[in-house]
PDB file of C-alpha atoms in Angstrom:
ATOM      1  CA  MET A 813       0.000   0.000   0.000  1.00  0.00           C
ATOM      2  CA  VAL A 814       1.366   3.422  -1.001  1.00  0.00           C
ATOM      3  CA  ARG A 815       1.106   5.911   1.817  1.00  0.00           C
ATOM      4  CA  GLN A 816       0.268   9.530   0.972  1.00  0.00           C
ATOM      5  CA  ARG A 817       2.666  12.066   2.389  1.00  0.00           C
ATOM      6  CA  GLU A 818       1.341  14.295   5.131  1.00  0.00           C
ATOM      7  CA  PHE A 819       0.678  17.853   4.111  1.00  0.00           C
ATOM      8  CA  ASP A 820       0.325  21.182   5.843  1.00  0.00           C
ATOM      9  CA  THR A 821      -3.150  22.575   5.135  1.00  0.00           C
ATOM     10  CA  ASP A 822      -2.012  26.188   5.359  1.00  0.00           C
ATOM     11  CA  GLU A 823       0.852  25.528   2.938  1.00  0.00           C
ATOM     12  CA  VAL A 824      -1.487  23.828   0.462  1.00  0.00           C
ATOM     13  CA  LEU A 825      -3.966  26.703   0.682  1.00  0.00           C
ATOM     14  CA  ALA A 826      -1.139  29.185   0.045  1.00  0.00           C
ATOM     15  CA  ILE A 827      -0.123  27.307  -3.112  1.00  0.00           C
ATOM     16  CA  VAL A 828      -3.715  26.986  -4.299  1.00  0.00           C
ATOM     17  CA  MET A 829      -4.461  30.627  -3.472  1.00  0.00           C
ATOM     18  CA  ASP A 830      -1.506  31.709  -5.584  1.00  0.00           C
ATOM     19  CA  LEU A 831      -2.677  29.541  -8.506  1.00  0.00           C
ATOM     20  CA  PHE A 832      -6.194  30.955  -8.436  1.00  0.00           C
ATOM     21  CA  TRP A 833      -4.854  34.466  -7.914  1.00  0.00           C
ATOM     22  CA  GLN A 834      -2.536  34.219 -10.919  1.00  0.00           C
ATOM     23  CA  ARG A 835      -4.603  32.168 -13.323  1.00  0.00           C
ATOM     24  CA  GLY A 836      -8.188  32.690 -12.209  1.00  0.00           C
ATOM     25  CA  TYR A 837     -10.707  30.095 -11.165  1.00  0.00           C
ATOM     26  CA  ALA A 838     -11.785  29.005 -14.650  1.00  0.00           C
ATOM     27  CA  ASN A 839      -8.198  28.650 -15.883  1.00  0.00           C
ATOM     28  CA  THR A 840      -7.035  26.575 -12.912  1.00  0.00           C
ATOM     29  CA  SER A 841      -7.835  22.888 -13.183  1.00  0.00           C
ATOM     30  CA  MET A 842      -7.667  20.236 -10.505  1.00  0.00           C
ATOM     31  CA  LYS A 843      -4.787  18.784 -12.543  1.00  0.00           C
ATOM     32  CA  ASP A 844      -2.943  22.121 -12.110  1.00  0.00           C
ATOM     33  CA  ILE A 845      -3.624  22.012  -8.368  1.00  0.00           C
ATOM     34  CA  VAL A 846      -2.423  18.388  -8.077  1.00  0.00           C
ATOM     35  CA  GLN A 847       0.729  19.261 -10.019  1.00  0.00           C
ATOM     36  CA  ALA A 848       1.469  22.371  -7.920  1.00  0.00           C
ATOM     37  CA  THR A 849       0.786  20.761  -4.547  1.00  0.00           C
ATOM     38  CA  GLY A 850       1.969  17.219  -5.233  1.00  0.00           C
ATOM     39  CA  ILE A 851      -1.164  15.929  -3.525  1.00  0.00           C
ATOM     40  CA  GLN A 852      -3.379  13.384  -5.242  1.00  0.00           C
ATOM     41  CA  PRO A 853      -6.965  14.335  -6.138  1.00  0.00           C
ATOM     42  CA  GLY A 854      -8.544  11.956  -3.638  1.00  0.00           C
ATOM     43  CA  SER A 855      -6.607  13.498  -0.780  1.00  0.00           C
ATOM     44  CA  LEU A 856      -7.441  17.020  -1.955  1.00  0.00           C
ATOM     45  CA  TYR A 857     -11.141  16.214  -2.211  1.00  0.00           C
ATOM     46  CA  SER A 858     -11.091  14.494   1.151  1.00  0.00           C
ATOM     47  CA  ALA A 859      -9.372  17.412   2.879  1.00  0.00           C
ATOM     48  CA  PHE A 860     -10.986  20.363   1.121  1.00  0.00           C
ATOM     49  CA  GLY A 861     -14.009  19.208  -0.865  1.00  0.00           C
ATOM     50  CA  ASP A 862     -14.514  20.059  -4.518  1.00  0.00           C
ATOM     51  CA  LYS A 863     -12.716  22.769  -6.497  1.00  0.00           C
ATOM     52  CA  GLU A 864     -15.192  25.464  -5.474  1.00  0.00           C
ATOM     53  CA  LYS A 865     -14.835  24.656  -1.763  1.00  0.00           C
ATOM     54  CA  LEU A 866     -11.051  24.594  -2.137  1.00  0.00           C
ATOM     55  CA  PHE A 867     -11.246  27.982  -3.832  1.00  0.00           C
ATOM     56  CA  GLN A 868     -13.420  29.360  -1.016  1.00  0.00           C
ATOM     57  CA  GLN A 869     -10.902  28.222   1.600  1.00  0.00           C
ATOM     58  CA  ALA A 870      -8.009  29.732  -0.382  1.00  0.00           C
ATOM     59  CA  PHE A 871     -10.058  32.904  -0.804  1.00  0.00           C
ATOM     60  CA  LYS A 872     -10.595  33.062   2.960  1.00  0.00           C
ATOM     61  CA  LYS A 873      -6.818  32.875   3.405  1.00  0.00           C
ATOM     62  CA  TYR A 874      -6.383  35.731   0.911  1.00  0.00           C
ATOM     63  CA  THR A 875      -8.991  37.780   2.764  1.00  0.00           C
ATOM     64  CA  GLN A 876      -7.146  37.414   6.063  1.00  0.00           C
ATOM     65  CA  GLU A 877      -3.534  37.683   4.916  1.00  0.00           C
ATOM     66  CA  PHE A 878      -3.709  40.257   2.144  1.00  0.00           C
ATOM     67  CA  PHE A 879      -7.010  42.097   2.022  1.00  0.00           C
ATOM     68  CA  ARG A 880      -7.764  42.829   5.665  1.00  0.00           C
ATOM     69  CA  ALA A 881      -4.092  43.078   6.555  1.00  0.00           C
ATOM     70  CA  SER A 882      -3.673  45.895   4.020  1.00  0.00           C
ATOM     71  CA  MET A 883      -6.365  48.108   5.579  1.00  0.00           C
ATOM     72  CA  PRO A 884      -4.860  50.737   7.898  1.00  0.00           C
ATOM     73  CA  ARG A 885      -6.235  50.929  11.407  1.00  0.00           C
ATOM     74  CA  HIS A 886      -5.656  53.249  14.351  1.00  0.00           C
ATOM     75  CA  CYS A 887      -5.003  56.418  12.390  1.00  0.00           C
ATOM     76  CA  PRO A 888      -7.091  59.504  11.650  1.00  0.00           C
ATOM     77  CA  PRO A 889      -9.966  58.363   9.399  1.00  0.00           C
ATOM     78  CA  LEU A 890      -9.141  60.349   6.263  1.00  0.00           C
ATOM     79  CA  GLU A 891      -5.502  59.361   6.641  1.00  0.00           C
ATOM     80  CA  CYS A 892      -6.537  55.684   6.888  1.00  0.00           C
ATOM     81  CA  ILE A 893      -8.425  55.975   3.603  1.00  0.00           C
ATOM     82  CA  GLN A 894      -5.532  57.726   1.855  1.00  0.00           C
ATOM     83  CA  GLN A 895      -2.981  55.270   3.242  1.00  0.00           C
ATOM     84  CA  TRP A 896      -5.020  52.333   1.997  1.00  0.00           C
ATOM     85  CA  PHE A 897      -5.153  53.732  -1.527  1.00  0.00           C
ATOM     86  CA  GLU A 898      -1.416  54.343  -1.429  1.00  0.00           C
ATOM     87  CA  ARG A 899      -0.763  50.791  -0.163  1.00  0.00           C
ATOM     88  CA  LEU A 900      -2.957  49.335  -2.899  1.00  0.00           C
ATOM     89  CA  ALA A 901      -1.196  51.394  -5.578  1.00  0.00           C
ATOM     90  CA  LYS A 902       2.205  50.252  -4.278  1.00  0.00           C
ATOM     91  CA  ALA A 903       1.070  46.624  -4.162  1.00  0.00           C
ATOM     92  CA  MET A 904      -0.090  46.827  -7.787  1.00  0.00           C
ATOM     93  CA  ILE A 905       3.127  48.551  -8.888  1.00  0.00           C
ATOM     94  CA  ASP A 906       5.267  45.956  -7.057  1.00  0.00           C
ATOM     95  CA  ASP A 907       3.220  43.021  -8.424  1.00  0.00           C
ATOM     96  CA  SER A 908       5.624  41.719 -11.084  1.00  0.00           C
ATOM     97  CA  LYS A 909       3.212  38.908 -12.005  1.00  0.00           C
ATOM     98  CA  GLN A 910       0.315  41.376 -12.338  1.00  0.00           C
ATOM     99  CA  LYS A 911      -1.982  39.148 -10.290  1.00  0.00           C
ATOM    100  CA  GLY A 912      -4.131  42.090  -9.258  1.00  0.00           C
ATOM    101  CA  CYS A 913      -6.588  41.465  -6.447  1.00  0.00           C
ATOM    102  CA  LEU A 914      -8.211  38.078  -5.955  1.00  0.00           C
ATOM    103  CA  ILE A 915     -11.474  39.737  -4.895  1.00  0.00           C
ATOM    104  CA  ILE A 916     -11.759  41.810  -8.063  1.00  0.00           C
ATOM    105  CA  ASN A 917     -10.439  39.014 -10.282  1.00  0.00           C
ATOM    106  CA  THR A 918     -13.107  36.706  -8.879  1.00  0.00           C
ATOM    107  CA  ALA A 919     -15.857  39.301  -9.282  1.00  0.00           C
ATOM    108  CA  ILE A 920     -14.893  39.641 -12.946  1.00  0.00           C
ATOM    109  CA  GLU A 921     -15.088  35.824 -13.323  1.00  0.00           C
ATOM    110  CA  ARG A 922     -18.554  35.830 -11.788  1.00  0.00           C
ATOM    111  CA  GLU A 923     -20.066  33.380 -14.298  1.00  0.00           C
ATOM    112  CA  SER A 924     -17.542  30.701 -13.278  1.00  0.00           C
ATOM    113  CA  HIS A 925     -18.657  30.649  -9.641  1.00  0.00           C
ATOM    114  CA  SER A 926     -21.476  29.292  -7.557  1.00  0.00           C
ATOM    115  CA  ALA A 927     -23.979  31.521  -5.815  1.00  0.00           C
ATOM    116  CA  SER A 928     -22.223  30.855  -2.498  1.00  0.00           C
ATOM    117  CA  THR A 929     -18.885  32.148  -3.839  1.00  0.00           C
ATOM    118  CA  ILE A 930     -20.591  35.203  -5.375  1.00  0.00           C
ATOM    119  CA  ALA A 931     -22.132  35.907  -1.963  1.00  0.00           C
ATOM    120  CA  ILE A 932     -18.649  35.784  -0.404  1.00  0.00           C
ATOM    121  CA  ILE A 933     -17.348  38.244  -3.017  1.00  0.00           C
ATOM    122  CA  GLU A 934     -20.283  40.569  -2.427  1.00  0.00           C
ATOM    123  CA  ASP A 935     -19.557  40.424   1.309  1.00  0.00           C
ATOM    124  CA  ARG A 936     -15.956  41.516   0.662  1.00  0.00           C
ATOM    125  CA  LEU A 937     -17.134  44.420  -1.524  1.00  0.00           C
ATOM    126  CA  ASP A 938     -19.552  45.384   1.258  1.00  0.00           C
ATOM    127  CA  GLU A 939     -16.640  45.189   3.700  1.00  0.00           C
ATOM    128  CA  ILE A 940     -14.634  47.628   1.577  1.00  0.00           C
ATOM    129  CA  GLU A 941     -17.571  50.007   1.374  1.00  0.00           C
ATOM    130  CA  SER A 942     -18.084  49.692   5.130  1.00  0.00           C
ATOM    131  CA  PHE A 943     -14.411  50.570   5.731  1.00  0.00           C
ATOM    132  CA  PHE A 944     -15.006  53.813   3.819  1.00  0.00           C
ATOM    133  CA  ARG A 945     -18.385  54.485   5.420  1.00  0.00           C
ATOM    134  CA  GLN A 946     -17.022  54.065   8.956  1.00  0.00           C
ATOM    135  CA  ASN A 947     -13.991  56.259   8.317  1.00  0.00           C
ATOM    136  CA  LEU A 948     -16.082  58.960   6.635  1.00  0.00           C
ATOM    137  CA  ALA A 949     -18.582  58.959   9.513  1.00  0.00           C
ATOM    138  CA  GLN A 950     -15.715  59.277  12.003  1.00  0.00           C
ATOM    139  CA  ALA A 951     -14.191  62.112   9.950  1.00  0.00           C
ATOM    140  CA  ILE A 952     -17.514  63.975  10.150  1.00  0.00           C
ATOM    141  CA  GLN A 953     -17.666  63.345  13.892  1.00  0.00           C
ATOM    142  CA  ASN A 954     -14.080  64.633  14.240  1.00  0.00           C
ATOM    143  CA  GLY A 955     -14.935  67.769  12.277  1.00  0.00           C
ATOM    144  CA  ASP A 956     -12.668  66.825   9.347  1.00  0.00           C
ATOM    145  CA  LEU A 957     -15.636  66.695   6.963  1.00  0.00           C
ATOM    146  CA  PRO A 958     -18.806  68.808   7.052  1.00  0.00           C
ATOM    147  CA  ASN A 959     -22.037  67.308   8.372  1.00  0.00           C
ATOM    148  CA  SER A 960     -23.464  67.674   4.857  1.00  0.00           C
ATOM    149  CA  PHE A 961     -20.864  65.275   3.422  1.00  0.00           C
ATOM    150  CA  ALA A 962     -22.718  62.457   1.582  1.00  0.00           C
ATOM    151  CA  ILE A 963     -21.298  59.367   3.276  1.00  0.00           C
ATOM    152  CA  GLU A 964     -23.171  56.747   1.242  1.00  0.00           C
ATOM    153  CA  THR A 965     -22.486  58.350  -2.131  1.00  0.00           C
ATOM    154  CA  ASN A 966     -18.818  58.905  -1.385  1.00  0.00           C
ATOM    155  CA  ALA A 967     -18.299  55.447   0.146  1.00  0.00           C
ATOM    156  CA  LYS A 968     -19.619  53.968  -3.114  1.00  0.00           C
ATOM    157  CA  ALA A 969     -17.434  56.323  -5.168  1.00  0.00           C
ATOM    158  CA  LEU A 970     -14.367  55.241  -3.166  1.00  0.00           C
ATOM    159  CA  LEU A 971     -15.331  51.595  -3.676  1.00  0.00           C
ATOM    160  CA  GLY A 972     -15.470  52.305  -7.413  1.00  0.00           C
ATOM    161  CA  LEU A 973     -12.008  53.879  -7.263  1.00  0.00           C
ATOM    162  CA  VAL A 974     -10.626  50.800  -5.491  1.00  0.00           C
ATOM    163  CA  ILE A 975     -12.185  48.450  -8.038  1.00  0.00           C
ATOM    164  CA  GLY A 976     -10.887  50.576 -10.904  1.00  0.00           C
ATOM    165  CA  MET A 977      -7.402  50.784  -9.433  1.00  0.00           C
ATOM    166  CA  LEU A 978      -7.185  47.046  -8.857  1.00  0.00           C
ATOM    167  CA  ALA A 979      -8.513  46.263 -12.345  1.00  0.00           C
ATOM    168  CA  VAL A 980      -5.975  48.656 -13.895  1.00  0.00           C
ATOM    169  CA  GLY A 981      -3.238  47.050 -11.788  1.00  0.00           C
ATOM    170  CA  ARG A 982      -4.108  43.667 -13.267  1.00  0.00           C
ATOM    171  CA  ILE A 983      -3.839  45.021 -16.805  1.00  0.00           C
ATOM    172  CA  ARG A 984      -0.719  47.143 -16.453  1.00  0.00           C
ATOM    173  CA  ARG A 985       1.798  48.191 -13.824  1.00  0.00           C
ATOM    174  CA  ASP A 986       1.734  51.894 -14.676  1.00  0.00           C
ATOM    175  CA  ALA A 987       2.925  53.700 -11.540  1.00  0.00           C
ATOM    176  CA  GLN A 988       1.749  57.100 -12.759  1.00  0.00           C
ATOM    177  CA  THR A 989      -1.806  55.888 -13.407  1.00  0.00           C
ATOM    178  CA  LEU A 990      -2.051  53.898 -10.174  1.00  0.00           C
ATOM    179  CA  ASN A 991      -0.646  56.749  -8.082  1.00  0.00           C
ATOM    180  CA  SER A 992      -3.021  59.176  -9.822  1.00  0.00           C
ATOM    181  CA  ILE A 993      -5.993  57.009  -8.868  1.00  0.00           C
ATOM    182  CA  ALA A 994      -4.754  56.967  -5.256  1.00  0.00           C
ATOM    183  CA  ALA A 995      -4.365  60.747  -5.355  1.00  0.00           C
ATOM    184  CA  GLY A 996      -7.905  60.996  -6.765  1.00  0.00           C
ATOM    185  CA  ALA A 997      -9.228  59.463  -3.556  1.00  0.00           C
ATOM    186  CA  GLY A 998      -7.501  62.230  -1.608  1.00  0.00           C
ATOM    187  CA  THR A 999      -8.938  64.868  -3.936  1.00  0.00           C
ATOM    188  CA  LEU A1000     -12.432  63.503  -3.381  1.00  0.00           C
ATOM    189  CA  LEU A1001     -11.976  63.952   0.362  1.00  0.00           C
ATOM    190  CA  GLN A1002     -10.387  67.424   0.303  1.00  0.00           C
ATOM    191  CA  ILE A1003     -13.567  69.453   0.494  1.00  0.00           C
ATOM    192  CA  ASN A1004     -12.793  71.590   3.559  1.00  0.00           C
TER     193      ASN A1004
END
C-alpha cells in the first residue's frame, strides 16, 4: 500500500491561493492544483471538498492575509483611507506577475462561480464600502468633513475607485496611473 505524504493545510492553501490568484478560477484545473501541490486528487477532495470549496478556503486565506491586513487601522480616518489607496497602488506597482486582487479578479469571473462564492465576493465588496463608510462617519464626527458630506455616495465612489485601481493594476503596472488614482481618492476627500 502506497502511503500519501502528510501535508500542511495552510501551505497547500497558500499554493492553491496563488494559482487561483494568478490564473483565475476558470483557468485553474484540478490537474494544475495536483501538479502544484503534489497531492493526489482523492486526498485534496477528502481534505478540502470540490474545487469550489477549495477555492473558497483559499479565498478566505487571501482575505485574512492580504485584504484585511492591508487596511490601515488606528489612524485619523481620512488618513486611513488615503494610506489604503497608497498601499494598494504600491502593491499593484510591485506586483511583477500582475496578479491584481483576488477579490476583483473573482468578481470579474462571476459566471464561473457558484452563488455561495458570489455571496462571499459581495460580502468583501460590502466590507470595503463599510471601511469607507465608517472612516467617513468618524471624519464627520471629528470635524474633518462637514455634516453635509454624503457618506453613502462617497463610500460607493471610493469603492469604485478601489475596483478601478485594482482592475488597472491587473492590466498594467503603470505607476503614474495607479498613483493618480490613489491621489484621486484624496482629492475627493479634500472638500474643507
